[in-house]
Amino acid sequence: PYRLGYQRDRERIVHTTAFRRLEYKTQVFVYSEGDHYRNRLTHTIEVAQIGRTLARGLGCNEDLAEAICLAHDLGHPPFGHVGEETLNHLMEGFGGYNHQRQTFRILTELEHRYPEHPGLNLSYEVLEGVVKHDTDYDETDATGFCPEERGTLECQIGNLADEIAYNTSDLDDGLRSGILDPRAVAELRIAHRAFEALDAGAAPNLTDDMLRYRFIRKLVGIEVTDAIAATAAALEAAGVSSLADLRALPSNVAGYSKSIEADNRELKDFLFKNFYRNYRVVRMAVKAERTITDLFTAYVGHPQQLPPETLGKVQEHPEGLHRAVTDYLAGMTDRYAIQEHRRLFDMEERA
C-alpha cells in the first residue's frame, strides 16, 4: 500500500527474467570481447539514470520515466541490432520481428508471474511509453495506444535518455577498445564543447583514462543540461499547460537546442562510419548473423530439437512454429545462443 502505481510498475519490470537476461546481450561488443564494455543491461541502467535526471529537471513523474527507460530494450534479441535485423529477415512472411513489439509482448504476454493474468499488468502510460519509444534505431507501432497523439513527456524523455546514453557510451567504448582515433574524436564539435568546459588544454589526450572518464561525464552533462533547457523552452513556446495540450501537439516537444542537435548528428555520423562499420565490429556482426540463421533453420527444419516447453507453445501462436522459434531465439542471451550453436553443430559437444 505504500508504493505508488508507477513505482510498482518499475519494480515488476526489474524482477522479470527478460531484464536479467540483458546482462549477456550485446550493446555493441559481444560479451566475449571484454568485461568492461557496455552490455544491454548496463546501457539500460544508464538510460534509466539519465531519464530520472531529465524527469526531475522538468518536474515530471520520475517513477514513470524510469519504468519506461528500464523496459525499453527488453525485447532485444541476442547480438544487438544485427540480431534483430536477422530475425526480421528470417520471419519475412510470418509477421517479421521488431524488438519494440517484442518488448510489448514480453510485458503483456510472455512473462508469466501472476496466476490471475499473463504479463505484468502494467499501467497504460508505461506500455504507451514502450510502444511510442522513438529514436533513430527504433520502429514504432503504437496501435491500440492512440498513435495520432503525442506520448507523455516521460515517454519523450525516454527517447532522449536512450539517445544520450548510447551516443556517449558508444563513444567511450570505441575509445577504450582502440577502434576510434582519439585525435579524430577530439575534432568533433561536441568534443570541443566538452574540452572547453573541462579546461583540458589545446591538445587533450583521450588515451589517458582519467581524462576520458572526465570527458564522457562532461558530454553527458552537456547533453542533459541542454535537453532540459530546450524542452522547457519548447513547452513554454507551445503554450502547454496540460497533458491534453501536450498530446495534441503535431510532434514531440522534448529535444535539444538546434546547435546541440547539429552536433549530435555529426557525432552519430562519425560513430556509424568509424565505429559501427569498423571491420572488428562487422566481423562480430557477420558471425552473429550466421549463428542466429543456423539456429533458426535448424529449429524450423527439425522442431523436435526444441525444448519440450517451447515446442508445446507452437499451437499458441498464429504464426505457429516460426513465431515460437523466434520467441525462443529472441529470449536467448549471446552466451546461450553461442552455446546452443555448439550443441547443435559440434558433434563432440554434448546435447
Short mmCIF file of C-alpha atoms in Angstrom, two decimals:
data_model
loop_
_atom_site.label_atom_id
_atom_site.label_comp_id
_atom_site.label_asym_id
_atom_site.label_seq_id
_atom_site.Cartn_x
_atom_site.Cartn_y
_atom_site.Cartn_z
CA PRO A 1 0.00 0.00 0.00
CA TYR A 2 2.96 2.39 0.44
CA ARG A 3 4.03 2.03 -3.21
CA LEU A 4 2.56 4.20 -5.95
CA GLY A 5 1.46 2.69 -9.24
CA TYR A 6 4.41 3.63 -11.44
CA GLN A 7 6.83 2.55 -8.72
CA ARG A 8 5.11 -0.83 -8.69
CA ASP A 9 5.42 -1.00 -12.49
CA ARG A 10 9.12 -0.18 -12.33
CA GLU A 11 9.78 -2.91 -9.79
CA ARG A 12 7.80 -5.52 -11.71
CA ILE A 13 10.00 -4.79 -14.74
CA VAL A 14 13.23 -5.14 -12.74
CA HIS A 15 12.18 -8.58 -11.45
CA THR A 16 11.49 -10.10 -14.88
CA THR A 17 13.58 -12.83 -16.45
CA ALA A 18 13.86 -10.68 -19.57
CA PHE A 19 15.50 -7.88 -17.56
CA ARG A 20 18.13 -10.21 -16.08
CA ARG A 21 18.96 -11.63 -19.49
CA LEU A 22 20.04 -8.19 -20.69
CA GLU A 23 23.33 -8.72 -18.86
CA TYR A 24 24.56 -11.04 -21.61
CA LYS A 25 23.00 -9.29 -24.59
CA THR A 26 25.11 -7.15 -26.92
CA GLN A 27 25.15 -3.37 -26.94
CA VAL A 28 27.99 -3.07 -29.50
CA PHE A 29 30.52 -5.66 -28.34
CA VAL A 30 29.70 -9.33 -27.78
CA TYR A 31 30.37 -10.26 -24.13
CA SER A 32 33.49 -12.29 -25.05
CA GLU A 33 35.25 -9.12 -26.25
CA GLY A 34 35.82 -7.96 -22.68
CA ASP A 35 34.26 -7.32 -19.30
CA HIS A 36 34.41 -3.51 -19.34
CA TYR A 37 32.28 -2.70 -22.39
CA ARG A 38 28.59 -1.84 -22.11
CA ASN A 39 26.06 -4.61 -22.46
CA ARG A 40 22.33 -4.22 -22.90
CA LEU A 41 21.77 -4.22 -19.13
CA THR A 42 24.35 -1.57 -18.26
CA HIS A 43 23.03 0.51 -21.17
CA THR A 44 19.51 0.22 -19.74
CA ILE A 45 20.71 1.29 -16.29
CA GLU A 46 22.44 4.33 -17.81
CA VAL A 47 19.27 5.22 -19.73
CA ALA A 48 17.22 4.98 -16.52
CA GLN A 49 19.68 7.19 -14.61
CA ILE A 50 19.62 9.84 -17.33
CA GLY A 51 15.84 9.55 -17.63
CA ARG A 52 15.34 10.22 -13.92
CA THR A 53 17.62 13.26 -14.11
CA LEU A 54 15.70 14.67 -17.08
CA ALA A 55 12.38 13.98 -15.36
CA ARG A 56 13.47 15.71 -12.16
CA GLY A 57 14.79 18.71 -14.07
CA LEU A 58 11.49 19.08 -15.92
CA GLY A 59 9.21 18.33 -12.97
CA CYS A 60 7.90 15.07 -14.41
CA ASN A 61 6.98 11.80 -12.72
CA GLU A 62 10.37 10.18 -12.08
CA ASP A 63 8.96 6.69 -11.43
CA LEU A 64 7.08 6.68 -14.74
CA ALA A 65 10.11 7.91 -16.68
CA GLU A 66 12.35 5.31 -15.04
CA ALA A 67 9.90 2.47 -15.67
CA ILE A 68 9.74 3.33 -19.38
CA CYS A 69 13.54 3.52 -19.58
CA LEU A 70 14.05 0.21 -17.78
CA ALA A 71 11.61 -1.57 -20.09
CA HIS A 72 12.60 -0.04 -23.43
CA ASP A 73 15.04 -2.77 -24.58
CA LEU A 74 13.58 -5.94 -23.04
CA GLY A 75 12.65 -7.26 -26.49
CA HIS A 76 16.15 -7.04 -27.94
CA PRO A 77 17.38 -10.43 -29.19
CA PRO A 78 20.98 -11.59 -28.78
CA PHE A 79 23.70 -9.74 -30.72
CA GLY A 80 22.05 -6.32 -30.75
CA HIS A 81 20.63 -4.72 -33.87
CA VAL A 82 22.13 -7.32 -36.21
CA GLY A 83 20.19 -9.96 -34.27
CA GLU A 84 17.00 -8.01 -34.78
CA GLU A 85 17.65 -7.47 -38.49
CA THR A 86 18.43 -11.17 -38.96
CA LEU A 87 15.27 -12.34 -37.20
CA ASN A 88 13.18 -9.83 -39.13
CA HIS A 89 14.57 -11.19 -42.40
CA LEU A 90 14.03 -14.82 -41.34
CA MET A 91 10.44 -14.02 -40.28
CA GLU A 92 9.52 -12.36 -43.58
CA GLY A 93 6.07 -13.66 -44.44
CA PHE A 94 5.42 -14.67 -40.84
CA GLY A 95 4.92 -11.28 -39.21
CA GLY A 96 8.54 -10.11 -39.12
CA TYR A 97 10.42 -9.18 -35.96
CA ASN A 98 10.70 -5.85 -34.17
CA HIS A 99 12.26 -5.50 -30.74
CA GLN A 100 9.69 -2.93 -29.60
CA ARG A 101 6.75 -5.16 -30.49
CA GLN A 102 8.60 -7.97 -28.73
CA THR A 103 9.06 -5.78 -25.66
CA PHE A 104 5.31 -5.15 -25.59
CA ARG A 105 4.63 -8.90 -25.90
CA ILE A 106 7.05 -9.63 -23.05
CA LEU A 107 5.31 -7.11 -20.80
CA THR A 108 1.77 -8.19 -21.69
CA GLU A 109 2.02 -11.85 -22.66
CA LEU A 110 5.32 -13.73 -22.46
CA GLU A 111 6.33 -13.10 -18.84
CA HIS A 112 4.23 -15.39 -16.60
CA ARG A 113 4.48 -14.25 -12.99
CA TYR A 114 0.90 -13.94 -11.78
CA PRO A 115 -1.82 -16.59 -11.66
CA GLU A 116 -4.54 -14.05 -12.47
CA HIS A 117 -3.23 -12.79 -15.82
CA PRO A 118 -0.44 -13.04 -18.41
CA GLY A 119 2.23 -10.35 -18.46
CA LEU A 120 2.94 -7.81 -15.74
CA ASN A 121 -0.35 -5.86 -15.67
CA LEU A 122 1.46 -2.54 -16.14
CA SER A 123 -0.22 0.84 -16.38
CA TYR A 124 -1.33 2.31 -19.71
CA GLU A 125 1.29 5.07 -19.52
CA VAL A 126 4.24 2.68 -19.14
CA LEU A 127 3.07 0.50 -22.03
CA GLU A 128 2.42 3.61 -24.12
CA GLY A 129 5.95 4.79 -23.36
CA VAL A 130 7.31 1.49 -24.68
CA VAL A 131 5.33 1.43 -27.93
CA LYS A 132 5.97 5.12 -28.63
CA HIS A 133 9.71 4.91 -27.94
CA ASP A 134 11.10 6.69 -30.98
CA THR A 135 14.81 7.10 -31.76
CA ASP A 136 16.91 6.60 -34.90
CA TYR A 137 17.16 2.88 -34.11
CA ASP A 138 13.51 2.20 -33.27
CA GLU A 139 10.46 1.44 -35.40
CA THR A 140 7.31 2.44 -33.58
CA ASP A 141 3.93 0.75 -33.79
CA ALA A 142 1.54 2.41 -31.36
CA THR A 143 -1.57 0.53 -32.49
CA GLY A 144 -4.05 0.49 -29.62
CA PHE A 145 -2.40 3.47 -27.90
CA CYS A 146 -3.76 6.42 -29.88
CA PRO A 147 -0.86 6.69 -32.37
CA GLU A 148 -2.10 10.10 -33.51
CA GLU A 149 -1.37 11.51 -30.02
CA ARG A 150 2.00 12.52 -28.60
CA GLY A 151 3.29 10.35 -25.80
CA THR A 152 3.58 11.71 -22.27
CA LEU A 153 6.56 13.92 -21.51
CA GLU A 154 8.02 10.97 -19.58
CA CYS A 155 7.74 8.88 -22.75
CA GLN A 156 9.52 11.58 -24.77
CA ILE A 157 12.19 11.86 -22.07
CA GLY A 158 12.84 8.13 -22.53
CA ASN A 159 13.74 8.82 -26.18
CA LEU A 160 16.25 11.50 -25.17
CA ALA A 161 17.75 9.41 -22.37
CA ASP A 162 18.29 6.47 -24.72
CA GLU A 163 19.97 8.64 -27.33
CA ILE A 164 22.21 10.41 -24.82
CA ALA A 165 23.23 7.09 -23.28
CA TYR A 166 24.14 5.27 -26.48
CA ASN A 167 25.90 8.22 -28.10
CA THR A 168 28.16 8.89 -25.13
CA SER A 169 28.74 5.28 -24.08
CA ASP A 170 29.45 4.07 -27.62
CA LEU A 171 31.98 6.88 -27.94
CA ASP A 172 33.54 5.77 -24.65
CA ASP A 173 33.64 2.09 -25.67
CA GLY A 174 35.03 2.99 -29.07
CA LEU A 175 37.88 4.90 -27.45
CA ARG A 176 38.51 2.20 -24.82
CA SER A 177 38.69 -0.51 -27.50
CA GLY A 178 41.19 1.43 -29.60
CA ILE A 179 38.85 1.40 -32.60
CA LEU A 180 38.23 5.15 -32.55
CA ASP A 181 41.12 7.51 -33.16
CA PRO A 182 41.30 9.91 -30.17
CA ARG A 183 42.59 12.68 -32.45
CA ALA A 184 39.57 12.33 -34.74
CA VAL A 185 37.19 12.32 -31.76
CA ALA A 186 38.82 15.50 -30.45
CA GLU A 187 37.89 17.26 -33.71
CA LEU A 188 34.14 16.75 -33.21
CA ARG A 189 32.18 19.89 -32.33
CA ILE A 190 30.60 18.22 -29.29
CA ALA A 191 34.09 17.25 -28.11
CA HIS A 192 35.23 20.88 -28.38
CA ARG A 193 32.35 21.83 -26.07
CA ALA A 194 33.43 19.24 -23.52
CA PHE A 195 37.09 20.21 -23.61
CA GLU A 196 36.23 23.87 -23.17
CA ALA A 197 34.13 23.03 -20.13
CA LEU A 198 36.94 20.84 -18.75
CA ASP A 199 39.64 23.39 -19.49
CA ALA A 200 41.64 20.41 -20.75
CA GLY A 201 44.10 22.37 -22.81
CA ALA A 202 44.69 22.80 -26.51
CA ALA A 203 45.71 19.20 -27.22
CA PRO A 204 43.71 16.91 -24.90
CA ASN A 205 44.94 13.31 -24.79
CA LEU A 206 41.97 10.93 -24.80
CA THR A 207 44.26 7.93 -24.46
CA ASP A 208 44.56 8.91 -20.80
CA ASP A 209 41.89 7.00 -18.86
CA MET A 210 41.21 9.71 -16.31
CA LEU A 211 40.73 12.37 -18.96
CA ARG A 212 38.43 10.03 -20.91
CA TYR A 213 36.29 9.47 -17.82
CA ARG A 214 36.01 13.22 -17.25
CA PHE A 215 35.36 13.82 -20.95
CA ILE A 216 32.44 11.36 -21.14
CA ARG A 217 30.93 12.69 -17.88
CA LYS A 218 31.07 16.21 -19.26
CA LEU A 219 29.47 15.12 -22.52
CA VAL A 220 26.55 13.56 -20.63
CA GLY A 221 26.20 16.73 -18.57
CA ILE A 222 26.20 18.96 -21.66
CA GLU A 223 23.56 16.82 -23.36
CA VAL A 224 21.28 16.56 -20.32
CA THR A 225 21.53 20.25 -19.41
CA ASP A 226 20.75 21.28 -22.97
CA ALA A 227 17.83 18.85 -23.24
CA ILE A 228 16.23 20.17 -20.04
CA ALA A 229 16.58 23.81 -21.09
CA ALA A 230 15.47 23.24 -24.69
CA THR A 231 12.47 21.10 -23.70
CA ALA A 232 11.33 23.59 -21.07
CA ALA A 233 11.58 26.41 -23.62
CA ALA A 234 9.66 24.38 -26.22
CA LEU A 235 6.88 23.60 -23.72
CA GLU A 236 6.54 27.27 -22.91
CA ALA A 237 6.60 28.32 -26.57
CA ALA A 238 3.89 25.77 -27.40
CA GLY A 239 1.71 27.00 -24.53
CA VAL A 240 1.46 23.54 -22.97
CA SER A 241 -0.35 23.67 -19.64
CA SER A 242 -1.85 20.17 -19.51
CA LEU A 243 -1.31 16.63 -20.72
CA ALA A 244 -4.12 17.16 -23.24
CA ASP A 245 -2.22 20.13 -24.68
CA LEU A 246 0.91 18.01 -24.97
CA ARG A 247 -0.85 15.09 -26.65
CA ALA A 248 -2.43 17.43 -29.22
CA LEU A 249 0.90 18.76 -30.50
CA PRO A 250 1.88 17.76 -34.06
CA SER A 251 5.30 16.44 -32.97
CA ASN A 252 7.29 15.59 -29.85
CA VAL A 253 8.33 18.61 -27.82
CA ALA A 254 11.23 17.06 -25.88
CA GLY A 255 14.54 17.64 -27.62
CA TYR A 256 17.74 19.63 -27.89
CA SER A 257 18.68 23.11 -28.96
CA LYS A 258 19.43 23.46 -32.67
CA SER A 259 23.16 23.69 -32.10
CA ILE A 260 23.36 20.55 -29.95
CA GLU A 261 21.05 18.74 -32.37
CA ALA A 262 23.52 19.50 -35.19
CA ASP A 263 26.48 18.42 -33.06
CA ASN A 264 24.72 15.16 -32.20
CA ARG A 265 24.10 14.46 -35.86
CA GLU A 266 27.81 14.90 -36.54
CA LEU A 267 28.59 12.53 -33.65
CA LYS A 268 26.13 9.88 -34.89
CA ASP A 269 27.54 10.03 -38.42
CA PHE A 270 31.06 9.74 -37.01
CA LEU A 271 30.16 6.69 -34.89
CA PHE A 272 28.37 5.00 -37.78
CA LYS A 273 31.29 5.41 -40.16
CA ASN A 274 34.20 4.84 -37.78
CA PHE A 275 32.80 2.51 -35.09
CA TYR A 276 29.74 0.56 -36.17
CA ARG A 277 31.29 -0.13 -39.59
CA ASN A 278 34.79 -0.90 -38.31
CA TYR A 279 35.97 -4.31 -39.52
CA ARG A 280 36.17 -5.72 -35.97
CA VAL A 281 32.54 -4.82 -35.26
CA VAL A 282 31.42 -6.04 -38.70
CA ARG A 283 33.15 -9.40 -38.17
CA MET A 284 31.24 -9.85 -34.90
CA ALA A 285 28.01 -8.91 -36.69
CA VAL A 286 28.56 -11.41 -39.50
CA LYS A 287 29.27 -14.21 -37.02
CA ALA A 288 26.15 -13.24 -35.09
CA GLU A 289 24.01 -13.31 -38.23
CA ARG A 290 25.38 -16.74 -39.12
CA THR A 291 24.73 -18.08 -35.62
CA ILE A 292 21.10 -16.91 -35.48
CA THR A 293 20.38 -18.07 -39.04
CA ASP A 294 21.81 -21.52 -38.33
CA LEU A 295 19.77 -21.89 -35.14
CA PHE A 296 16.54 -20.69 -36.76
CA THR A 297 16.97 -23.02 -39.74
CA ALA A 298 17.79 -25.97 -37.51
CA TYR A 299 14.78 -25.48 -35.23
CA VAL A 300 12.28 -24.87 -38.03
CA GLY A 301 13.65 -27.80 -40.04
CA HIS A 302 13.62 -30.19 -37.09
CA PRO A 303 11.35 -28.82 -34.32
CA GLN A 304 12.00 -31.86 -32.14
CA GLN A 305 15.33 -30.23 -31.25
CA LEU A 306 13.42 -27.56 -29.31
CA PRO A 307 12.92 -27.96 -25.54
CA PRO A 308 9.52 -29.55 -24.78
CA GLU A 309 8.12 -26.37 -23.18
CA THR A 310 9.00 -24.36 -26.30
CA LEU A 311 7.66 -26.99 -28.67
CA GLY A 312 4.44 -27.02 -26.67
CA LYS A 313 3.88 -23.33 -27.46
CA VAL A 314 3.76 -23.85 -31.22
CA GLN A 315 -0.03 -24.18 -31.26
CA GLU A 316 -0.43 -20.96 -29.25
CA HIS A 317 0.89 -18.67 -31.98
CA PRO A 318 -0.97 -17.50 -35.11
CA GLU A 319 2.36 -17.85 -36.96
CA GLY A 320 2.86 -21.27 -35.37
CA LEU A 321 6.30 -22.81 -35.39
CA HIS A 322 8.12 -19.78 -36.81
CA ARG A 323 6.92 -17.45 -34.05
CA ALA A 324 7.61 -19.99 -31.31
CA VAL A 325 11.15 -20.44 -32.62
CA THR A 326 11.64 -16.67 -32.86
CA ASP A 327 10.42 -16.11 -29.31
CA TYR A 328 12.86 -18.78 -28.15
CA LEU A 329 15.77 -17.22 -30.06
CA ALA A 330 14.88 -13.67 -29.03
CA GLY A 331 14.93 -14.66 -25.38
CA MET A 332 18.45 -16.08 -25.62
CA THR A 333 21.47 -14.23 -24.35
CA ASP A 334 24.53 -14.00 -26.59
CA ARG A 335 26.23 -16.58 -24.40
CA TYR A 336 23.36 -19.06 -24.53
CA ALA A 337 22.99 -18.69 -28.32
CA ILE A 338 26.70 -19.42 -28.81
CA GLN A 339 26.49 -22.46 -26.52
CA GLU A 340 23.35 -23.71 -28.24
CA HIS A 341 25.02 -23.35 -31.64
CA ARG A 342 27.87 -25.56 -30.41
CA ARG A 343 25.41 -28.13 -29.05
CA LEU A 344 23.58 -28.37 -32.38
CA PHE A 345 26.51 -28.25 -34.80
CA ASP A 346 29.56 -29.63 -32.98
CA MET A 347 29.49 -33.45 -32.94
CA GLU A 348 31.80 -33.56 -29.93
CA GLU A 349 29.60 -31.24 -27.88
CA ARG A 350 27.06 -32.92 -25.62
CA ALA A 351 23.44 -32.14 -26.47
#
